[in-house]
Tab-separated table of C-alpha atoms and ligand atoms in Angstrom:
chain	number	residue	atom	x	y	z
J	1	MET	CA	105.041	105.817	114.637
J	2	GLU	CA	103.846	104.834	117.257
J	3	LEU	CA	102.847	108.352	119.308
J	4	LEU	CA	101.656	109.650	116.055
J	5	LYS	CA	99.289	106.409	115.344
J	6	GLU	CA	98.281	106.785	119.053
J	7	LYS	CA	97.383	111.033	118.349
J	8	ILE	CA	95.082	109.575	116.010
J	9	ILE	CA	92.887	106.943	117.561
J	10	LYS	CA	92.981	109.222	120.744
J	11	GLU	CA	92.085	111.950	119.255
J	12	GLY	CA	90.825	111.813	114.814
J	13	THR	CA	87.368	111.397	113.800
J	14	ALA	CA	86.088	108.936	111.219
J	15	LEU	CA	83.572	111.335	109.514
J	16	SER	CA	82.840	108.408	107.191
J	17	GLU	CA	84.628	105.312	105.664
J	18	SER	CA	86.658	107.793	103.860
J	19	VAL	CA	87.244	110.785	105.805
J	20	LEU	CA	89.660	111.348	108.901
J	21	LYS	CA	89.189	113.996	111.312
J	22	VAL	CA	92.908	115.376	112.180
J	23	ASP	CA	92.015	118.843	113.024
J	24	SER	CA	93.318	118.848	117.162
J	25	PHE	CA	96.351	118.113	116.271
J	26	LEU	CA	97.580	118.927	112.576
J	27	ASN	CA	94.439	120.252	110.143
J	28	HIS	CA	93.720	122.905	112.521
J	29	GLN	CA	95.336	123.434	116.012
J	30	ILE	CA	99.290	121.954	115.412
J	31	ASP	CA	100.822	119.933	117.510
J	32	PRO	CA	104.497	121.749	118.126
J	33	VAL	CA	105.632	119.163	119.891
J	34	LEU	CA	104.168	115.919	117.573
J	35	MET	CA	105.219	118.148	114.758
J	36	GLN	CA	108.608	118.160	115.552
J	37	GLU	CA	108.488	114.678	115.471
J	38	VAL	CA	106.615	113.661	112.494
J	39	GLY	CA	109.838	116.757	111.516
J	40	ARG	CA	113.200	114.316	113.176
J	41	GLU	CA	110.930	111.003	111.299
J	42	PHE	CA	110.831	112.581	107.986
J	43	ALA	CA	114.324	113.512	108.337
J	44	ARG	CA	115.795	110.455	109.827
J	45	LYS	CA	114.012	109.024	107.082
J	46	PHE	CA	115.911	110.765	103.739
J	47	SER	CA	118.996	111.643	105.697
J	48	ASN	CA	121.267	110.022	102.818
J	49	LYS	CA	118.877	112.194	100.170
J	50	ASN	CA	120.754	115.083	99.380
J	51	ILE	CA	118.103	117.325	99.723
J	52	THR	CA	118.049	120.539	99.589
J	53	LYS	CA	114.061	122.417	99.405
J	54	ILE	CA	110.695	120.654	100.771
J	55	LEU	CA	108.229	121.463	98.457
J	56	THR	CA	104.499	120.878	99.921
J	57	ILE	CA	100.685	122.856	99.722
J	58	GLU	CA	99.012	124.926	101.956
J	59	SER	CA	98.312	125.044	104.203
J	60	SER	CA	97.961	121.870	105.804
J	61	GLY	CA	101.693	120.865	104.470
J	62	ILE	CA	102.750	122.985	106.051
J	63	ALA	CA	104.006	122.121	109.237
J	64	PRO	CA	105.233	118.457	109.728
J	65	SER	CA	107.473	120.266	106.256
J	66	VAL	CA	108.637	123.649	108.350
J	67	MET	CA	109.912	120.232	111.451
J	68	ALA	CA	111.261	118.665	108.242
J	69	GLY	CA	113.855	121.355	107.307
J	70	LEU	CA	114.970	122.612	110.451
J	71	GLU	CA	116.451	118.526	110.987
J	72	LEU	CA	117.212	118.599	107.205
J	73	GLY	CA	118.785	122.567	107.654
J	74	VAL	CA	117.575	123.020	104.362
J	75	PRO	CA	114.420	125.555	102.762
J	76	VAL	CA	110.770	124.902	102.725
J	77	ILE	CA	108.635	126.501	99.727
J	78	PHE	CA	104.194	125.804	100.119
J	79	ALA	CA	102.512	125.771	96.491
J	80	ARG	CA	99.446	128.672	96.454
J	81	LYS	CA	96.786	127.497	96.051
J	82	ARG	CA	95.234	131.026	95.601
J	83	LYS	CA	96.200	133.552	93.403
J	84	SER	CA	98.484	135.825	95.395
J	85	LEU	CA	98.445	139.593	94.761
J	86	THR	CA	103.091	139.280	95.057
J	87	LEU	CA	103.737	136.307	93.901
J	88	THR	CA	102.464	136.971	89.914
J	89	THR	CA	105.190	136.525	87.487
J	90	ASP	CA	107.771	133.513	86.777
J	91	LEU	CA	104.437	130.973	87.966
J	92	LEU	CA	104.779	126.527	87.454
J	93	THR	CA	101.458	125.605	87.711
J	94	SER	CA	100.200	123.030	87.735
J	95	SER	CA	95.846	121.559	88.126
J	96	VAL	CA	95.168	118.897	91.217
J	97	TYR	CA	91.259	117.859	91.857
J	98	SER	CA	91.082	117.471	94.624
J	99	PHE	CA	88.944	114.856	96.817
J	100	THR	CA	88.448	116.164	100.620
J	101	LYS	CA	86.847	119.122	99.111
J	102	GLN	CA	85.990	118.376	95.319
J	103	GLU	CA	86.979	121.107	93.171
J	104	SER	CA	89.501	121.216	90.929
J	105	ASN	CA	92.612	123.912	92.635
J	106	GLU	CA	95.590	125.609	90.011
J	107	ILE	CA	98.305	125.658	92.370
J	108	SER	CA	101.651	127.015	92.310
J	109	ILE	CA	105.014	128.231	92.944
J	110	SER	CA	107.457	131.253	90.944
J	111	ASN	CA	110.240	129.153	89.817
J	112	LYS	CA	113.200	131.466	91.604
J	113	TYR	CA	113.400	128.773	94.162
J	114	ILE	CA	113.353	125.113	92.625
J	115	ASN	CA	116.219	124.934	89.753
J	116	GLU	CA	117.829	122.186	88.281
J	117	GLN	CA	120.085	122.319	91.046
J	118	ASP	CA	118.042	120.884	93.546
J	119	THR	CA	116.870	117.878	94.648
J	120	VAL	CA	113.223	117.927	96.579
J	121	LEU	CA	110.866	115.954	99.370
J	122	ILE	CA	107.518	116.505	98.817
J	123	ILE	CA	105.574	116.805	102.120
J	124	ASP	CA	102.157	116.709	102.225
J	125	ASP	CA	99.673	116.345	105.549
J	126	PHE	CA	97.453	113.475	103.993
J	127	LEU	CA	97.928	110.709	100.771
J	128	ALA	CA	94.049	109.946	99.490
J	129	LYS	CA	93.919	108.860	96.041
J	130	GLY	CA	98.161	110.728	94.699
J	131	GLU	CA	96.696	114.337	93.219
J	132	ALA	CA	98.567	116.100	95.411
J	133	ALA	CA	101.312	114.848	95.471
J	134	LEU	CA	100.954	114.820	91.565
J	135	GLY	CA	101.143	117.613	91.049
J	136	LEU	CA	103.859	118.226	92.981
J	137	ILE	CA	105.721	116.130	90.931
J	138	ASP	CA	104.756	117.954	88.057
J	139	LEU	CA	106.168	121.173	89.373
J	140	VAL	CA	109.726	119.562	90.345
J	141	LYS	CA	109.563	118.312	86.577
J	142	GLN	CA	108.865	121.597	85.386
J	143	ALA	CA	111.913	123.343	87.890
J	144	ASN	CA	113.944	120.714	86.212
J	145	ALA	CA	114.431	119.012	89.911
J	146	GLN	CA	115.670	115.568	91.248
J	147	ILE	CA	112.506	114.032	93.547
J	148	ALA	CA	114.599	112.534	96.627
J	149	GLY	CA	111.405	111.593	97.540
J	150	ILE	CA	107.821	111.847	99.511
J	151	GLY	CA	107.061	112.360	102.684
J	152	ILE	CA	103.207	111.620	103.887
J	153	VAL	CA	102.056	111.989	107.746
J	154	ILE	CA	98.954	109.937	107.238
J	155	GLU	CA	98.363	107.706	104.530
J	156	LYS	CA	95.451	105.946	103.291
J	157	ALA	CA	96.384	102.811	101.893
J	158	PHE	CA	92.604	101.660	100.640
J	159	GLN	CA	92.645	104.519	98.288
J	160	GLU	CA	94.891	104.277	95.849
J	161	GLY	CA	97.784	107.216	95.938
J	162	GLY	CA	100.256	105.291	97.673
J	163	GLN	CA	100.232	102.525	95.280
J	164	LYS	CA	100.134	104.909	92.150
J	165	LEU	CA	103.018	106.239	94.189
J	166	ARG	CA	105.151	103.340	94.379
J	167	THR	CA	104.589	101.422	91.434
J	168	GLN	CA	105.803	105.141	89.777
J	169	GLY	CA	109.352	104.262	91.026
J	170	TYR	CA	108.707	107.199	94.243
J	171	HIS	CA	110.285	106.330	97.379
J	172	VAL	CA	107.512	107.001	99.635
J	173	GLU	CA	107.358	106.784	103.530
J	174	SER	CA	104.302	107.563	105.000
J	175	LEU	CA	104.255	107.476	109.069
J	176	ALA	CA	101.345	106.696	109.938
J	177	ARG	CA	99.383	104.093	107.046
J	178	ILE	CA	95.866	103.694	107.958
J	179	GLU	CA	93.640	100.096	105.874
J	180	ALA	CA	90.138	100.936	107.290
J	181	LEU	CA	88.103	103.559	108.573
J	182	GLU	CA	84.468	102.521	110.487
J	183	GLU	CA	82.373	104.759	112.126
J	184	GLY	CA	84.082	105.167	115.334
J	185	LYS	CA	86.826	102.560	113.974
J	186	ILE	CA	90.483	103.272	113.164
J	187	THR	CA	93.374	100.664	112.191
J	188	PHE	CA	96.642	100.786	111.701
J	189	ILE	CA	98.220	98.349	108.309
J	190	ASN	CA	100.571	96.429	111.285
J	191	GLU	CA	103.880	97.074	108.869
J	192	LYS	CA	106.140	94.381	110.657
J	193	GLU	CA	103.024	91.665	110.582
J	194	GLU	CA	103.557	92.844	106.898
J	195	GLU	CA	107.360	93.195	106.715
J	196	THR	CA	107.074	89.334	107.763
J	197	ALA	CA	104.489	88.201	105.591
J	198	ILE	CA	106.611	89.687	102.348
M	201	5GP	P1	94.514	113.046	97.547
M	201	5GP	O1	95.750	114.438	96.591
M	201	5GP	O2	95.977	112.312	97.480
M	201	5GP	O3	93.725	112.662	96.482
M	201	5GP	O4	94.696	114.243	98.809
M	201	5GP	C1	94.849	114.774	99.572
M	201	5GP	C2	94.803	116.319	100.369
M	201	5GP	O5	93.394	115.923	100.583
M	201	5GP	C3	96.054	116.109	101.431
M	201	5GP	O6	96.354	117.454	100.761
M	201	5GP	C4	95.378	116.871	102.559
M	201	5GP	O7	94.740	118.282	102.237
M	201	5GP	C5	93.648	116.100	102.035
M	201	5GP	N1	92.503	115.003	102.340
M	201	5GP	C6	92.608	113.834	101.579
M	201	5GP	N2	91.893	112.913	102.417
M	201	5GP	C7	91.709	113.649	102.996
M	201	5GP	C8	91.427	112.879	104.520
M	201	5GP	O8	91.289	111.505	105.330
M	201	5GP	N3	90.843	113.983	106.037
M	201	5GP	C9	91.957	114.906	105.543
M	201	5GP	N4	91.828	115.899	106.962
M	201	5GP	N5	92.250	115.771	104.875
M	201	5GP	C10	92.333	115.088	103.474
């Protein structure tokens, strides 16, 4: 998605060779116009999958998911990372190791909102080692629902998450795929070149 790549080049900062900071439009301040386009793109990519729910994880997955939910006309559920005062019973839980925070979080959703009749699109802001996505997949499986695919705003393709999920047979669509991060330099995988190479 060209608009997203341009924004990453313009406003993203490589904090190291493995961490990208995009606080100005996705992880702290949110650009609603860009998020609307992101939502439209996810809706286009998964339009034929009969999606009934979107599942994401708080907090940075919420904005792109709500925009995709608006386009697809389906509800959005976000897994919580912290215990909630109101969400206390009938929980489905999974454990997720966070690559950026270097800690494990118990993530949970109520079993009220996803069931065996659902076809779920999983969305997240970043894909790195695939831990968050695998935790969300685990929640969908516990609910006995179908997984339509995984929509990622920014995939760091040099980390193993994308390959892990694709080799497990999941349909993963990433709107920007980063090949490498260096101080002051962000390079993307050229999808067109990749397609011609195949
Ligand atoms: P994974 O679980 O795939 O290892 O990492 C994905 C999760 O970690 C995402 O939910 C995202 O919040 C966070 N994350 C991983 N890498 C980055 C990064 O380079 N920048 C930012 N801002 N978040 C990241």
